[in-house]
PDB file of C-alpha atoms and ligand atoms in Angstrom:
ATOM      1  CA  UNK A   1      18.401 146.394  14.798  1.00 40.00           C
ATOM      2  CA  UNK A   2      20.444 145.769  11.493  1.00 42.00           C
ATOM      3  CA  UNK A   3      19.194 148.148   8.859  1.00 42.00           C
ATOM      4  CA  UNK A   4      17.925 144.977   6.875  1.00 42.00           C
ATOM      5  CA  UNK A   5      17.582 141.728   8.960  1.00 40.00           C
ATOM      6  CA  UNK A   6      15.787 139.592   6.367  1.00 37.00           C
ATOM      7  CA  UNK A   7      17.707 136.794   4.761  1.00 46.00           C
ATOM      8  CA  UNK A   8      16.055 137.552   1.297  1.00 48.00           C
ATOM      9  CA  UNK A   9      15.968 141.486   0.201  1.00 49.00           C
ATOM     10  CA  UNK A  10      12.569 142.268  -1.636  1.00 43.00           C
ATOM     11  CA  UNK A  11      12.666 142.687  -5.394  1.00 42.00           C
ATOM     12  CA  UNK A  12      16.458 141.238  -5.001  1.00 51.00           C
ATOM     13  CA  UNK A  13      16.669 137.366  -6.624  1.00 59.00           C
ATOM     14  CA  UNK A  14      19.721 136.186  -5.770  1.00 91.00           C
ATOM     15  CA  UNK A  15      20.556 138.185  -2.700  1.00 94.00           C
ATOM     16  CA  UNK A  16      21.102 136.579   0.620  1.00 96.00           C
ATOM     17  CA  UNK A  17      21.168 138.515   3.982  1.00 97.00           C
ATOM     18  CA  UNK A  18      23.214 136.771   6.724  1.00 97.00           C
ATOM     19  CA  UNK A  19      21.444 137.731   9.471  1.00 95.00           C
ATOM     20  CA  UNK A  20      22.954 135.261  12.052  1.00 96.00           C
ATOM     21  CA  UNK A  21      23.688 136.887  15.440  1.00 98.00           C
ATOM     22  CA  UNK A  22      27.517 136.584  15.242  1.00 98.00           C
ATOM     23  CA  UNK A  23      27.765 138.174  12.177  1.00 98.00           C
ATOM     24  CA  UNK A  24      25.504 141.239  13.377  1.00 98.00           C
ATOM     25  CA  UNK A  25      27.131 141.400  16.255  1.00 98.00           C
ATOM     26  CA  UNK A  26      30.494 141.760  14.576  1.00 98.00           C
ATOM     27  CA  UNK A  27      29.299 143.887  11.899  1.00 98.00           C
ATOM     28  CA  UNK A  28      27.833 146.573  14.603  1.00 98.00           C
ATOM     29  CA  UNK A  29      31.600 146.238  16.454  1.00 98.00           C
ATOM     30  CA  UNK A  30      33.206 146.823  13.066  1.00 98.00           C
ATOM     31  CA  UNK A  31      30.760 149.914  12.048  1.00 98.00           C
ATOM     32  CA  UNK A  32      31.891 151.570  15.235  1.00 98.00           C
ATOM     33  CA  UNK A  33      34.229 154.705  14.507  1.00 97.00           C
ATOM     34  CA  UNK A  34      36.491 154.065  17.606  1.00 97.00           C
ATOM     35  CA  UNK A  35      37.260 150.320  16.543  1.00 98.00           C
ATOM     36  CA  UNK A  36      40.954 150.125  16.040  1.00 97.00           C
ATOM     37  CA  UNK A  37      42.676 148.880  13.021  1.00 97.00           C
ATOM     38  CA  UNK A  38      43.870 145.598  14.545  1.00 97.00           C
ATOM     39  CA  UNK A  39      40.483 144.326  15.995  1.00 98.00           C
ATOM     40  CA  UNK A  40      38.304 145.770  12.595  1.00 98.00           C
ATOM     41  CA  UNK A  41      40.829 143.440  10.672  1.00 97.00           C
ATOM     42  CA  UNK A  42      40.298 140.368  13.269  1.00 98.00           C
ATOM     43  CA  UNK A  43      36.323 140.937  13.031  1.00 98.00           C
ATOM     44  CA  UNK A  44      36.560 140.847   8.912  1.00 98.00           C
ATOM     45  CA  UNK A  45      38.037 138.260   9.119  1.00 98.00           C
ATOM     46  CA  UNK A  46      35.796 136.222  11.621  1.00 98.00           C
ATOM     47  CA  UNK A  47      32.557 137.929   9.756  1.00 98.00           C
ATOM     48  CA  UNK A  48      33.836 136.693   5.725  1.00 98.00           C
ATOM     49  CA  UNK A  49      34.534 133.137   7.731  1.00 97.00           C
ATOM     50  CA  UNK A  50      31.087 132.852   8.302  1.00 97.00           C
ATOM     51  CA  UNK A  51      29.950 134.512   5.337  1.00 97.00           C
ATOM     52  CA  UNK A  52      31.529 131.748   3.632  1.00 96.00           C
ATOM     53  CA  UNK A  53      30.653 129.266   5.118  1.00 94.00           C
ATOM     54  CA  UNK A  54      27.351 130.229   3.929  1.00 94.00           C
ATOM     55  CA  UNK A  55      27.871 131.033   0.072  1.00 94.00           C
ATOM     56  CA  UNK A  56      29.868 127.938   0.053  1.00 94.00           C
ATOM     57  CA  UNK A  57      26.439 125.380   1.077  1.00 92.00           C
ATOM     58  CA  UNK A  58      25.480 124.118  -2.155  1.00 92.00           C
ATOM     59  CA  UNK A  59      28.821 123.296  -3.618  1.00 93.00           C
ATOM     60  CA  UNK A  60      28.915 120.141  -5.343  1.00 93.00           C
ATOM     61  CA  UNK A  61      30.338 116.759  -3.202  1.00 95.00           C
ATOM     62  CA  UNK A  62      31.608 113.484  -4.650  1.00 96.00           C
ATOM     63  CA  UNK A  63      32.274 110.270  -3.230  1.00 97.00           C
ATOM     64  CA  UNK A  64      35.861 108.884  -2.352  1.00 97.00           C
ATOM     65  CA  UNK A  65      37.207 105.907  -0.968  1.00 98.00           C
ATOM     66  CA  UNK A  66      39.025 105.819   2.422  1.00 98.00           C
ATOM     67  CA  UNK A  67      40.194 103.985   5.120  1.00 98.00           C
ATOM     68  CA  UNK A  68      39.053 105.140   8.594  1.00 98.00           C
ATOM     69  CA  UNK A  69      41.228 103.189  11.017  1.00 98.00           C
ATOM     70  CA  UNK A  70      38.126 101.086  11.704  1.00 98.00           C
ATOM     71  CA  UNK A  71      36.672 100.175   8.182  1.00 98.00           C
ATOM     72  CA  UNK A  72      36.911 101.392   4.695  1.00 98.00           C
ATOM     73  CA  UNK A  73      34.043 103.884   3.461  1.00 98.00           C
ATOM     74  CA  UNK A  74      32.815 106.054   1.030  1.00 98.00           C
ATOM     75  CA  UNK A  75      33.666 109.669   2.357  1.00 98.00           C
ATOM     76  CA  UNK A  76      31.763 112.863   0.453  1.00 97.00           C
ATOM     77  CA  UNK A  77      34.818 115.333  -0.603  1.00 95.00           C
ATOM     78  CA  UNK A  78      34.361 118.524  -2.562  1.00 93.00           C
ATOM     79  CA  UNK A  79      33.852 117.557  -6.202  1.00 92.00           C
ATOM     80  CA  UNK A  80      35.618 119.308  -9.679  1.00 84.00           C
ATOM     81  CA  UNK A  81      38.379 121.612  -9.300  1.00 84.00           C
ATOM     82  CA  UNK A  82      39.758 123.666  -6.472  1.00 86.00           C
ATOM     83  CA  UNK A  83      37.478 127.425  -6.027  1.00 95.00           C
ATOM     84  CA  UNK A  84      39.106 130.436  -6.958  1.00 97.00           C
ATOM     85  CA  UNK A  85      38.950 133.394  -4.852  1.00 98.00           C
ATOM     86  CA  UNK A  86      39.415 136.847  -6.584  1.00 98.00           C
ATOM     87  CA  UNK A  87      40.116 140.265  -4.463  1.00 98.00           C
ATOM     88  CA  UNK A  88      39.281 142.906  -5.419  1.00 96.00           C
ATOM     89  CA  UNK A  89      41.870 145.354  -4.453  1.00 94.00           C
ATOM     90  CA  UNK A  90      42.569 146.765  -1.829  1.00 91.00           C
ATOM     91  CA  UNK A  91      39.664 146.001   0.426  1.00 94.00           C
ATOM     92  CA  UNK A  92      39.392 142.892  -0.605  1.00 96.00           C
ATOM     93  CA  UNK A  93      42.727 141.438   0.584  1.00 96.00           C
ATOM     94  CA  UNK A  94      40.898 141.934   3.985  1.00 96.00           C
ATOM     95  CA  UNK A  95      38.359 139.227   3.310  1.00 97.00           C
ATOM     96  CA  UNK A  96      41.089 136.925   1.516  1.00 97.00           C
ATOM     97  CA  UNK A  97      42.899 135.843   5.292  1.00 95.00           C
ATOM     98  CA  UNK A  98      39.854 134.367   6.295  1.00 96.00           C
ATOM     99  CA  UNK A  99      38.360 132.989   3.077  1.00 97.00           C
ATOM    100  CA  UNK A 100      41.768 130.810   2.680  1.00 97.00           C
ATOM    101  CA  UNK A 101      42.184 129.335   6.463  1.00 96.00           C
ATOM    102  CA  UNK A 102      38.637 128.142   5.691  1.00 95.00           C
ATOM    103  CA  UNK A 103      39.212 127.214   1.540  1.00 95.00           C
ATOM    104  CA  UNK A 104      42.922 126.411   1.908  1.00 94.00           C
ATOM    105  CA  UNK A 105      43.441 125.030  -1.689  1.00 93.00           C
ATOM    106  CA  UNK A 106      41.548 127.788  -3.396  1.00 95.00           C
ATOM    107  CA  UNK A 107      43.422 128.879  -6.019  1.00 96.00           C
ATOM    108  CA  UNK A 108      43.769 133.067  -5.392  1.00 97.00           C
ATOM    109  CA  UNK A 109      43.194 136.004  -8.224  1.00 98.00           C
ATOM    110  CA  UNK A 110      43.489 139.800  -7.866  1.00 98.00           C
ATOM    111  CA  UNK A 111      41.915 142.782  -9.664  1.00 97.00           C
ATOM    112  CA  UNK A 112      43.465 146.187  -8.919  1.00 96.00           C
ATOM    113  CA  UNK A 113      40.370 148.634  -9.787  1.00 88.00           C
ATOM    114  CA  UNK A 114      40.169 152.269  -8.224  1.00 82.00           C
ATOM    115  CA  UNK A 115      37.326 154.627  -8.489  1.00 74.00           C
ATOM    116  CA  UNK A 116      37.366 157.899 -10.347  1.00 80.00           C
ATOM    117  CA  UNK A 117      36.384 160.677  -7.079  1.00 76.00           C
ATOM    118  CA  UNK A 118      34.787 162.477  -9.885  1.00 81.00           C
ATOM    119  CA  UNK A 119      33.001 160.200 -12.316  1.00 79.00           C
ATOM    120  CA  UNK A 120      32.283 157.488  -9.330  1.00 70.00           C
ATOM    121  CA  UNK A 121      33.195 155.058 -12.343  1.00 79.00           C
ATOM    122  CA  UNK A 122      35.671 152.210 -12.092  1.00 86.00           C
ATOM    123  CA  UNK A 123      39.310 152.191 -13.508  1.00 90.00           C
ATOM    124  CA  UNK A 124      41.442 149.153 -14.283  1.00 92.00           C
ATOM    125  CA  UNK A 125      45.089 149.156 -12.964  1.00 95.00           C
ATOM    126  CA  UNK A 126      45.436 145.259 -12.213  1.00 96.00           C
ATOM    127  CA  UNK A 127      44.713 141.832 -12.884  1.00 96.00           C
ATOM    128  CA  UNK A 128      46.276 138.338 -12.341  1.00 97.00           C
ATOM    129  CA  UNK A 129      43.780 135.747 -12.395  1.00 97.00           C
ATOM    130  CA  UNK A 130      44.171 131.636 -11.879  1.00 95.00           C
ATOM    131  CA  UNK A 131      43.925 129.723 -15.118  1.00 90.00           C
ATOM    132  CA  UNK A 132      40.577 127.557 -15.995  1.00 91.00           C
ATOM    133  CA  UNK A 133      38.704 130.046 -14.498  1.00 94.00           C
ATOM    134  CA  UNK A 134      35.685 128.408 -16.961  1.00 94.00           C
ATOM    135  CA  UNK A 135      36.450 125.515 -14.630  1.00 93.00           C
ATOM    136  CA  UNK A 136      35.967 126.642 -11.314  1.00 94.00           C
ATOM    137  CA  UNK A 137      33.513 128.383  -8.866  1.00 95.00           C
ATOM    138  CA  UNK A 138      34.848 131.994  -8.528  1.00 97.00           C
ATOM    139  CA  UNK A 139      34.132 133.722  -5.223  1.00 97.00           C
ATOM    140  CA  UNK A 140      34.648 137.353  -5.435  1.00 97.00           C
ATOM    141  CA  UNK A 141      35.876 139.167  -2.377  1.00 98.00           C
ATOM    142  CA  UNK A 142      34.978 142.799  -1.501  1.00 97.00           C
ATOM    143  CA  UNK A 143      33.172 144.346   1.539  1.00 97.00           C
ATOM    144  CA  UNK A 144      31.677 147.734   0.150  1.00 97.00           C
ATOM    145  CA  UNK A 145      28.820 147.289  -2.791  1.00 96.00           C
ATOM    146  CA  UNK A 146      28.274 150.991  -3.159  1.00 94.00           C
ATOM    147  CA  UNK A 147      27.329 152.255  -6.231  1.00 92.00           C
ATOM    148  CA  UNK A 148      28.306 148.767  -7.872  1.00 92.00           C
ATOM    149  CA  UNK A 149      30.229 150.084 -10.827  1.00 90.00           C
ATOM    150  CA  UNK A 150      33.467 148.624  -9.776  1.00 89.00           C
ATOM    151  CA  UNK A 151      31.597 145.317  -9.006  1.00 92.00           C
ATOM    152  CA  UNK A 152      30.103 144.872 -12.320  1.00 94.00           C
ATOM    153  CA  UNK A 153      33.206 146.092 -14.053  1.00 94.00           C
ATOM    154  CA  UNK A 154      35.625 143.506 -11.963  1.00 95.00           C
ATOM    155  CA  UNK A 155      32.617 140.675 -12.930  1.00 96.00           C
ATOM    156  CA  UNK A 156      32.917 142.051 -16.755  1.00 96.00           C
ATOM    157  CA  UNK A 157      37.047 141.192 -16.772  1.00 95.00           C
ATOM    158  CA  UNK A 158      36.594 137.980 -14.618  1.00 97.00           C
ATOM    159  CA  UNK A 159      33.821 136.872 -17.395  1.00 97.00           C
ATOM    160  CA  UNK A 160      36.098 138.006 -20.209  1.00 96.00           C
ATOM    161  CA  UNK A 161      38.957 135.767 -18.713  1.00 96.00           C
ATOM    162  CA  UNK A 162      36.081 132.528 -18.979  1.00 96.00           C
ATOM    163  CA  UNK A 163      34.634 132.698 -15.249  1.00 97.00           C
ATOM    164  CA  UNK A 164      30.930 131.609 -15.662  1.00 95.00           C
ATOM    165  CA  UNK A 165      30.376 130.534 -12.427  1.00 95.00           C
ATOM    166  CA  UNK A 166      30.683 133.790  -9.838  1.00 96.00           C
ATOM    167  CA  UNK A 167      29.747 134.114  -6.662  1.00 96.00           C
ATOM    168  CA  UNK A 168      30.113 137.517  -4.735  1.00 96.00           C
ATOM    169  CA  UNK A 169      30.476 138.086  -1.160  1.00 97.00           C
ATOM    170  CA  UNK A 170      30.170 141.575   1.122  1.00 96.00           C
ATOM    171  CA  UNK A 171      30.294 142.929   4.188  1.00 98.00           C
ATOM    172  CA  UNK A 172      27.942 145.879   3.346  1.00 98.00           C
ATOM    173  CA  UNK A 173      25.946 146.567   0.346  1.00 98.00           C
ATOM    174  CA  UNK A 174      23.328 149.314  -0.955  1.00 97.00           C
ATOM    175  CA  UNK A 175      20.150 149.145  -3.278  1.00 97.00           C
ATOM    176  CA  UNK A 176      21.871 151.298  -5.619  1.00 96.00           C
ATOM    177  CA  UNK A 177      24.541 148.546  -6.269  1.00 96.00           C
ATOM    178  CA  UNK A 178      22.340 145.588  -6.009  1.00 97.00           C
ATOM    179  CA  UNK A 179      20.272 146.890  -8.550  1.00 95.00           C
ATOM    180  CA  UNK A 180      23.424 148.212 -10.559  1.00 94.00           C
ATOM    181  CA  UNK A 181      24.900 144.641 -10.243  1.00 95.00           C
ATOM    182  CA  UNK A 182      21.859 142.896 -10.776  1.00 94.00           C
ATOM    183  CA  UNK A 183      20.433 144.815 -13.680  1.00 95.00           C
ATOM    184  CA  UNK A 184      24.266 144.045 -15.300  1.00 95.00           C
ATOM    185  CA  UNK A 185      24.656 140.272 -14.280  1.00 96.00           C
ATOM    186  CA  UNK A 186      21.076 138.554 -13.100  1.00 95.00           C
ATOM    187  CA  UNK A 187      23.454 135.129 -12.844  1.00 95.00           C
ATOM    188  CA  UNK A 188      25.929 136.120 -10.050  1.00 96.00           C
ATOM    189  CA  UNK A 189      24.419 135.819  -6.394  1.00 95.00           C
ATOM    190  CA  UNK A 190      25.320 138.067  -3.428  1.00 96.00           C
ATOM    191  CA  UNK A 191      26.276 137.427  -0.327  1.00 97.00           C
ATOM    192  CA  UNK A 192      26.313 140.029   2.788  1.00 98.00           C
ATOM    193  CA  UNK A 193      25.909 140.904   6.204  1.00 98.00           C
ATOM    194  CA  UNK A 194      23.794 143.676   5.661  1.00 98.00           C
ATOM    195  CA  UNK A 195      21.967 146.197   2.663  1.00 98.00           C
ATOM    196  CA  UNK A 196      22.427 149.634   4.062  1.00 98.00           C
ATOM    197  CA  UNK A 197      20.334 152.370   3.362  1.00 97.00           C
ATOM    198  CA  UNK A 198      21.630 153.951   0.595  1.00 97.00           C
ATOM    199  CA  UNK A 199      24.770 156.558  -0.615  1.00 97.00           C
ATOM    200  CA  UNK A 200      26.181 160.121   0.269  1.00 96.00           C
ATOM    201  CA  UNK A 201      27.331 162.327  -2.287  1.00 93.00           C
ATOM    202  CA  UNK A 202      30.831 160.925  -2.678  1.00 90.00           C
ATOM    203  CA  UNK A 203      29.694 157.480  -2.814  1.00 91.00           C
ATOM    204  CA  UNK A 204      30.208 156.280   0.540  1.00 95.00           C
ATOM    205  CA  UNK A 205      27.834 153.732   2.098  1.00 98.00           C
ATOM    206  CA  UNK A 206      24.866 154.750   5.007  1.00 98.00           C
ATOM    207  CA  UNK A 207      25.223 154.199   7.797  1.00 98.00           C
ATOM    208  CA  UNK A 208      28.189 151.885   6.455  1.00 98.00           C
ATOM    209  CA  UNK A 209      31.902 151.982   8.713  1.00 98.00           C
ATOM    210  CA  UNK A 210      33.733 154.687   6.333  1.00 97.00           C
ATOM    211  CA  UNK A 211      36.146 153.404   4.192  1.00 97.00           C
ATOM    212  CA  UNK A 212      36.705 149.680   4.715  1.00 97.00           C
ATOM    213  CA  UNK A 213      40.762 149.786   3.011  1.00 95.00           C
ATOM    214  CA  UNK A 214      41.750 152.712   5.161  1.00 96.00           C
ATOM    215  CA  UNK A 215      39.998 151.893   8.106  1.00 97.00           C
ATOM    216  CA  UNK A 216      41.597 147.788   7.920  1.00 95.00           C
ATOM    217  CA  UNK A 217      45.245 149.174   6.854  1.00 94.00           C
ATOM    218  CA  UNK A 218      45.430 152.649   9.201  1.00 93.00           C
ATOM    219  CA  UNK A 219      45.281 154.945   6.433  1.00 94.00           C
ATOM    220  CA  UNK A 220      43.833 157.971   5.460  1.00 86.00           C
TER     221      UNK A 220
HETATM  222  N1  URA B   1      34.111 151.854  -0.202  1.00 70.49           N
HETATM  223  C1  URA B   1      34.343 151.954   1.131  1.00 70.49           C
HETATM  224  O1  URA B   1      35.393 151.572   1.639  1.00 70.49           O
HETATM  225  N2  URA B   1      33.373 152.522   1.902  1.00 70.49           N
HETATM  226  C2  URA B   1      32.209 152.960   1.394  1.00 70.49           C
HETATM  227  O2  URA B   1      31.372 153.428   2.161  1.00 70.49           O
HETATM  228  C3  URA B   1      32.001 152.828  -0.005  1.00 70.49           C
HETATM  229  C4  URA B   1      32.966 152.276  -0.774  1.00 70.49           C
END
């Protein structure tokens, strides 16, 4: 079994659990130590294709005009402007393949953040963000929620730069980070395969898959 199947984590608001059988079953292929570099990348892909297709449900339609070859009609199209997809770098370029083929006019961000090994606390080395970031729906794109200090400090700049509507999808996440990133912004709902049990010393996810950016780009 998943370490948590539900689709709604207790005590969580604004947490959703994808616990369709595709995604578990790629997840439990991806969390496996002998999975190669070029099939983990495939299955992140496939997995944050699905994942999207879920955080993406409730996004506004419109009406348009068009001609079918039969008749004319009244077609529902995606309303306001394009999304904007943020990584969060490195591990987040992983997710940003399969986000695109499925949101091909997104407009694309990055934010370079790395994590102190000693402090655990996030520091800022990039960003290049879209413009009318107010404007759009902002999906964020990283796989590991550990301790969610990186997470609430990439959703601090992207809020500074005028994004107020943020959504945030992962592979993996823990309590610890949910409640980190929930205590710091209640108004940004997660998306993920799975809430793991909980941290090791260094900050690395249980049961988790290691380190997602190494494990995606064959590095150590
Ligand atoms: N980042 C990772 O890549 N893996 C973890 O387990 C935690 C953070």
């Amino acid at each position: 079994m998943p370490p948590c199947p539900a689709t709604d984590v207790p005590g969580a608001a604004g947490v959703q659990v994808i616990d369709h059988p595709l995604v578990q079953h790629k997840l439990t292929l991806m969390r496996e130590r002998s999975t190669p570099t070029g099939p983990f990348r495939r299955l992140l892909r496939e997995i944050t294709q699905l994942l999207a297709y879920e955080v993406t449900r409730d996004l506004a339609l419109a009406r348009r005009r068009i001609d079918t070859p039969m008749e004319p009609m009244e077609a529902p199209v995606l309303d306001g402007k394009k999304l904007a997809l943020v990584s969060i770098l490195r591990a987040g370029n992983g997710m940003l393949d399969g986000a695109l083929e499925l949101i091909p006019s997104a407009r694309v961000g990055f934010v370079g953040l790395y994590r102190d090994p000693q402090t655990l606390q996030p520091v800022q080395y990039y960003s290049k963000l879209p413009e009318d970031l107010s404007e759009r729906v902002v999906i964020l794109l990283d796989p590991m929620l550990a301790t969610g200090n990186s997470t609430a400090a990439a959703v601090d700049l992207l809020k500074q730069a005028g994004a107020r509507r943020i959504r945030f999808l992962r592979l993996l996440a823990t309590p610890e980070g949910l409640a980190r990133l929930q205590g710091a912004h209640p108004d940004v709902p997660i998306t993920t395969a799975s809430v793991d049990r909980g941290l090791d010393a260094k900050g690395y996810i249980l049961p988790g898959l290691g380190d997602a950016g190494d494990r995606m780009f064959g590095t150590r």
